[in-house]
Short mmCIF file of C-alpha atoms (C1' of nucleotides) in Angstrom, two decimals:
data_model
loop_
_atom_site.label_atom_id
_atom_site.label_comp_id
_atom_site.label_asym_id
_atom_site.label_seq_id
_atom_site.Cartn_x
_atom_site.Cartn_y
_atom_site.Cartn_z
CA MET A 1 0.00 0.00 0.00
CA THR A 2 2.50 2.50 -1.03
CA ALA A 3 0.28 4.46 -3.31
CA VAL A 4 -2.92 6.21 -2.31
CA ASP A 5 -5.49 3.43 -2.26
CA GLU A 6 -9.11 4.02 -3.20
CA GLU A 7 -10.03 2.66 0.19
CA TYR A 8 -7.91 5.26 1.95
CA VAL A 9 -9.26 8.01 -0.27
CA GLU A 10 -12.86 7.00 0.35
CA ALA A 11 -12.27 6.88 4.09
CA VAL A 12 -10.92 10.42 4.15
CA LEU A 13 -13.51 11.86 1.78
CA ALA A 14 -16.32 10.20 3.73
CA LEU A 15 -15.18 11.83 6.96
CA VAL A 16 -14.85 15.24 5.30
CA GLU A 17 -18.35 14.99 3.83
CA GLN A 18 -19.66 14.20 7.30
CA VAL A 19 -18.36 17.52 8.61
CA PRO A 20 -21.43 19.78 8.96
CA PRO A 21 -21.42 23.49 8.02
CA GLY A 22 -19.98 25.73 10.70
CA ARG A 23 -17.68 22.93 11.79
CA VAL A 24 -14.16 22.00 10.76
CA THR A 25 -11.66 19.20 11.14
CA THR A 26 -7.90 18.98 10.94
CA TYR A 27 -5.55 17.00 8.72
CA GLY A 28 -4.00 15.26 11.68
CA ASP A 29 -7.43 14.44 13.03
CA LEU A 30 -8.43 12.82 9.75
CA ALA A 31 -5.13 10.97 9.57
CA ARG A 32 -5.73 9.48 13.02
CA ALA A 33 -9.39 8.79 12.21
CA VAL A 34 -8.41 6.64 9.25
CA GLY A 35 -5.56 5.26 11.30
CA SER A 36 -3.02 5.13 8.51
CA ALA A 37 -0.21 7.06 6.84
CA GLY A 38 0.16 10.62 8.06
CA PRO A 39 -1.38 14.07 7.80
CA ARG A 40 0.54 14.73 4.59
CA GLN A 41 -1.21 11.90 2.81
CA VAL A 42 -4.53 13.38 3.89
CA GLY A 43 -3.44 16.60 2.22
CA ARG A 44 -2.47 14.60 -0.85
CA VAL A 45 -5.92 13.04 -0.98
CA MET A 46 -7.43 16.52 -0.83
CA ALA A 47 -5.18 17.70 -3.63
CA LEU A 48 -6.21 14.74 -5.74
CA HIS A 49 -9.88 14.28 -4.86
CA GLY A 50 -10.65 17.27 -2.64
CA ASP A 51 -12.67 18.77 -5.47
CA ALA A 52 -15.46 16.35 -4.55
CA VAL A 53 -15.76 17.34 -0.89
CA PRO A 54 -15.96 20.53 1.25
CA TRP A 55 -12.16 20.72 1.50
CA TRP A 56 -12.32 24.20 3.07
CA ARG A 57 -13.68 22.55 6.26
CA VAL A 58 -10.37 20.77 6.57
CA VAL A 59 -7.85 23.04 8.29
CA HIS A 60 -4.39 22.75 9.85
CA ALA A 61 -3.84 21.77 13.46
CA ASP A 62 -3.29 25.47 14.20
CA GLY A 63 -6.74 26.40 12.90
CA ARG A 64 -5.39 28.07 9.79
CA PRO A 65 -7.32 27.16 6.63
CA ALA A 66 -5.70 25.49 3.65
CA THR A 67 -3.02 27.56 1.92
CA CYS A 68 -4.47 26.84 -1.50
CA HIS A 69 -7.08 28.75 -3.52
CA GLY A 70 -5.55 32.00 -2.36
CA GLY A 71 -7.58 32.37 0.81
CA THR A 72 -10.93 31.35 -0.61
CA ALA A 73 -11.33 28.96 2.30
CA VAL A 74 -11.56 31.73 4.90
CA ASP A 75 -14.40 33.37 3.00
CA ARG A 76 -16.33 30.09 2.75
CA LEU A 77 -15.80 29.28 6.43
CA ARG A 78 -16.93 32.74 7.51
CA ALA A 79 -20.00 32.40 5.28
CA GLU A 80 -20.90 29.16 7.06
CA GLY A 81 -20.65 30.81 10.45
CA VAL A 82 -17.44 29.16 11.59
CA ALA A 83 -16.07 30.72 14.78
CA PHE A 84 -12.90 32.61 13.98
CA VAL A 85 -10.06 33.78 16.19
CA ASP A 86 -8.18 36.94 15.32
CA GLY A 87 -10.17 36.99 12.09
CA ARG A 88 -8.02 34.46 10.32
CA ARG A 89 -7.73 31.42 12.56
CA VAL A 90 -10.57 28.98 13.12
CA ASP A 91 -11.61 28.49 16.71
CA LEU A 92 -10.90 24.79 16.92
CA THR A 93 -12.08 24.81 20.52
CA ALA A 94 -15.64 25.28 19.27
CA ALA A 95 -15.63 24.45 15.56
CA ARG A 96 -13.60 21.25 15.66
CA VAL A 97 -15.71 18.16 15.16
CA GLY A 98 -15.77 15.95 18.21
"C1'" DA B 1 18.98 4.19 -5.73
"C1'" DA B 2 19.18 9.08 -4.19
"C1'" DT B 3 17.31 13.71 -3.77
"C1'" DA B 4 13.75 17.12 -3.49
"C1'" DT B 5 9.10 18.43 -2.58
"C1'" DG B 6 4.43 18.66 -0.47
"C1'" DA B 7 -3.42 21.31 0.71
"C1'" DC B 8 1.19 18.61 7.71
"C1'" DG B 9 2.51 18.45 12.84
"C1'" DA B 10 5.22 19.19 16.64
"C1'" DC B 11 9.20 21.10 18.89
"C1'" DT B 12 12.68 24.65 19.89
"C1'" DA B 13 15.03 29.30 19.64
"C1'" DG C 1 4.03 35.53 17.52
"C1'" DT C 2 7.46 34.32 14.05
"C1'" DA C 3 11.19 31.47 12.08
"C1'" DG C 4 13.84 27.54 11.70
"C1'" DT C 5 14.24 22.51 12.06
"C1'" DC C 6 13.02 17.70 12.15
"C1'" DG C 7 9.91 13.78 11.50
"C1'" DC C 8 6.28 11.68 8.86
"C1'" DC C 9 4.87 9.04 4.31
"C1'" DA C 10 4.10 9.05 -0.74
"C1'" DT C 11 5.33 11.04 -5.33
"C1'" DA C 12 8.15 12.99 -8.98
"C1'" DT C 13 12.46 13.39 -11.31
#
DNA sequence: AATATGACGACTA
DNA sequence: GTAGTCGCCATAT
């Protein structure tokens, strides 16, 4: 299982799709949820198949949204009512799925 | 086979 | 709070 298996991809995408609006999850959280590889591979899955899921609800462990799409993620998150800290970091304390 | 890179995370200065 | 570094695993060259 060196390459990104469909099974792994489906597992990650399924979890992301289960994240409701106004909530977020982290790469590391997803990586532990699937119990395989590492947070980087989760990011790889997003880069490859993230176009099929609300990728903007997947943020870093620090609460910062994905660095891609030039900051489009922040706008989407704010529009969904995600709690922000300092106006640019997601309040994981409240928005993180648990 | 070796090196560099990445939609990451954690640690240290 | 910011910057630098290392560790992690898979991919590209």
